[in-house]
Amino acid sequence: MLAIMGAMDEEIELLLADLQDQETLQRPGVTLYRGVLDGLPVLLAKSGIGKVNAGVTAAFLLAAGATQVIFTGVAGGVHPELRVGDIVVSTDLVQHDVDVTALGYAVGTIPGEAPAWAADKQLQATALEAAREVEGVRALPGRVASGDQFIASREGVQRLWTQFGAACAEMEGAAVAQVCAKVDVPFVVIRSVSDTADHDANVDYRTFMPLVARHAKQVVRGMLARLGTTAQA
Ligand code: ADE
């Protein structure tokens, strides 16, 4: 079953409003919703903000039967060409706040783990196609950098760009990626740019959230239409 996650209410409420035959599955600290969206059985969940919340929620979704995971939400643009409203579809994900360099590991690498987690190619292609159908939206594939930090400075953006080649910064995706990769479940992260992670980021983020949340919903619906066709083929 397909699972759709977001970190905040705004990121999933539009999808939740359209979820048919809704059933709630209560888990410690997290509510999962099971139902039918555009004819497909799905699980839906709000994780809360940050990598731990995202990792825990992903684990509950997998235990509830998720076989593919889509994370949708907003991000700060890092790639210099990204503008508010653009969409990044994850090629791979890194945890930019991990630092075990004192023991000789590359910045971002957790000992015993891959330095980055690759998103599923098929889900990436489907997400890009669906995103490019949303009017007025530019969609790019790119690396998503996650960390328990809201990036709001030129230096912060510069670091993510030069150290990681990140396209955007957010706070959950790589945790979901790490959990899914452990059990070989395909995933993709779709992020709408709500700000450019600079000193105006906190203002832009609040202003543009409703618009980008609508875009995110349209991308997920576009993906469901395509995944539904594949499932029936
Ligand atoms: N989510 C949206 N904007 C962000 C930013 N600037 N940093 C981290 N997460 C974000």
Short mmCIF file of N, CA and C and ligand atoms in Angstrom, two decimals, residues 8 11 74-77 96 145 147 149-152 169-172 191-192 194-198 201-202 205, ligand 1:
data_model
loop_
_atom_site.label_atom_id
_atom_site.label_comp_id
_atom_site.label_asym_id
_atom_site.label_seq_id
_atom_site.Cartn_x
_atom_site.Cartn_y
_atom_site.Cartn_z
N MET A 8 3.67 18.60 8.60
CA MET A 8 2.77 19.54 9.28
C MET A 8 1.34 19.38 8.77
N GLU A 11 0.57 20.38 5.31
CA GLU A 11 1.13 19.55 4.25
C GLU A 11 0.28 18.31 3.95
N VAL A 74 7.23 21.27 2.30
CA VAL A 74 7.92 22.46 1.82
C VAL A 74 9.40 22.40 2.18
N ALA A 75 10.17 23.25 1.52
CA ALA A 75 11.62 23.27 1.78
C ALA A 75 12.16 24.66 1.49
N GLY A 76 13.35 24.90 1.99
CA GLY A 76 14.08 26.10 1.64
C GLY A 76 14.93 25.80 0.41
N GLY A 77 14.86 26.66 -0.59
CA GLY A 77 15.65 26.44 -1.81
C GLY A 77 17.12 26.73 -1.54
N HIS A 96 22.44 16.65 6.69
CA HIS A 96 23.51 17.65 6.70
C HIS A 96 23.99 17.98 8.10
N ALA A 145 18.62 17.92 1.35
CA ALA A 145 19.43 17.88 2.58
C ALA A 145 18.52 18.08 3.78
N GLY A 147 17.98 18.15 8.10
CA GLY A 147 18.66 18.35 9.38
C GLY A 147 17.68 18.97 10.35
N GLN A 149 17.33 21.64 11.71
CA GLN A 149 17.63 23.08 11.71
C GLN A 149 16.78 23.75 10.64
N PHE A 150 16.20 24.91 10.98
CA PHE A 150 15.56 25.74 9.95
C PHE A 150 16.67 26.65 9.41
N ILE A 151 17.00 26.51 8.14
CA ILE A 151 18.12 27.27 7.55
C ILE A 151 17.62 28.66 7.16
N ALA A 152 18.24 29.67 7.70
CA ALA A 152 17.80 31.04 7.42
C ALA A 152 18.99 32.00 7.36
N ALA A 169 16.70 22.44 1.38
CA ALA A 169 16.89 22.06 2.78
C ALA A 169 15.55 21.88 3.45
N GLU A 170 15.42 20.80 4.19
CA GLU A 170 14.20 20.57 4.97
C GLU A 170 14.57 19.78 6.22
N MET A 171 13.60 19.23 6.93
CA MET A 171 13.92 18.71 8.25
C MET A 171 13.50 17.24 8.49
N GLU A 172 13.08 16.56 7.43
CA GLU A 172 12.56 15.19 7.66
C GLU A 172 12.99 14.14 6.64
N ARG A 191 9.38 18.22 -2.58
CA ARG A 191 9.42 19.44 -1.76
C ARG A 191 9.12 20.66 -2.61
N SER A 192 8.14 21.44 -2.19
CA SER A 192 7.85 22.72 -2.82
C SER A 192 8.64 23.79 -2.09
N SER A 194 9.32 26.97 -0.33
CA SER A 194 8.53 28.01 0.33
C SER A 194 9.36 29.25 0.64
N ASP A 195 10.70 29.12 0.55
CA ASP A 195 11.60 30.23 0.87
C ASP A 195 12.96 29.86 0.31
N THR A 196 13.88 30.79 0.32
CA THR A 196 15.20 30.46 -0.21
C THR A 196 16.24 30.35 0.91
N ALA A 197 15.77 29.99 2.08
CA ALA A 197 16.63 29.64 3.23
C ALA A 197 17.59 30.76 3.63
N ASP A 198 17.27 32.00 3.24
CA ASP A 198 18.13 33.12 3.61
C ASP A 198 17.51 33.90 4.77
N ALA A 201 13.79 33.91 5.21
CA ALA A 201 13.15 32.59 5.12
C ALA A 201 11.94 32.45 6.03
N ASN A 202 12.03 32.99 7.27
CA ASN A 202 10.91 32.78 8.19
C ASN A 202 9.64 33.50 7.73
N TYR A 205 8.39 31.76 4.29
CA TYR A 205 7.88 30.43 4.62
C TYR A 205 6.40 30.52 5.03
N1 ADE B 1 11.34 24.00 5.39
C1 ADE B 1 10.93 25.08 4.69
N2 ADE B 1 11.89 26.02 4.65
C2 ADE B 1 12.95 25.52 5.34
C3 ADE B 1 14.22 26.01 5.65
N3 ADE B 1 14.60 27.23 5.26
N4 ADE B 1 15.05 25.23 6.39
C4 ADE B 1 14.66 24.01 6.80
N5 ADE B 1 13.45 23.49 6.55
C5 ADE B 1 12.60 24.23 5.80
#
